């Protein structure tokens, strides 16, 4: 019984570690959407400083 418990515990710890590692790799690669939009606007030459946004 104790061998099975040790193997189960090690398996759970490894699974959690892999999950955390994958999460950080995936979340570290993605840039926030507003930064992508802002970079594209700068490339095109859109100036949003004097833009007034009105509700529809």
XYZ file of C-alpha atoms in Angstrom:
56
model
C 0.000 0.000 0.000
C 2.752 2.476 0.852
C 4.581 1.856 -2.460
C 1.396 2.633 -4.373
C 0.869 5.783 -2.330
C 4.425 6.974 -2.983
C 4.082 6.316 -6.722
C 0.737 8.140 -6.795
C 2.189 11.134 -4.948
C 5.182 11.339 -7.281
C 2.896 11.069 -10.307
C 0.693 13.896 -9.052
C 3.695 16.139 -8.338
C 5.138 15.480 -11.809
C 1.789 16.158 -13.484
C 1.351 19.460 -11.612
C 4.922 20.501 -12.448
C 4.418 19.784 -16.142
C 1.119 21.688 -16.123
C 2.702 24.746 -14.509
C 5.631 24.626 -16.943
C 3.364 24.436 -19.975
C 1.214 27.288 -18.638
C 4.213 29.605 -18.245
C 5.611 28.718 -21.670
C 2.269 29.378 -23.365
C 1.405 32.528 -21.430
C 4.902 33.960 -21.821
C 4.733 33.860 -25.613
C 1.494 35.728 -26.031
C 1.604 39.501 -26.222
C -1.471 41.417 -25.035
C -3.878 42.122 -27.872
C -3.855 45.891 -27.323
C -0.075 45.983 -27.789
C -0.390 44.205 -31.132
C -3.088 46.645 -32.248
C -1.043 49.627 -31.054
C 2.041 48.402 -32.934
C -0.012 47.919 -36.105
C -1.497 51.426 -35.776
C 1.962 52.943 -35.370
C 3.100 51.071 -38.475
C 0.165 52.396 -40.495
C 0.349 55.896 -38.979
C -2.874 56.109 -36.967
C -2.797 58.747 -34.218
C -5.271 57.947 -31.429
C -4.307 60.752 -29.039
C -7.030 63.134 -30.200
C -9.710 60.551 -30.926
C -12.950 60.894 -28.971
C -14.796 57.606 -28.588
C -18.567 57.995 -28.402
C -20.938 55.227 -27.345
C -23.199 53.871 -30.087
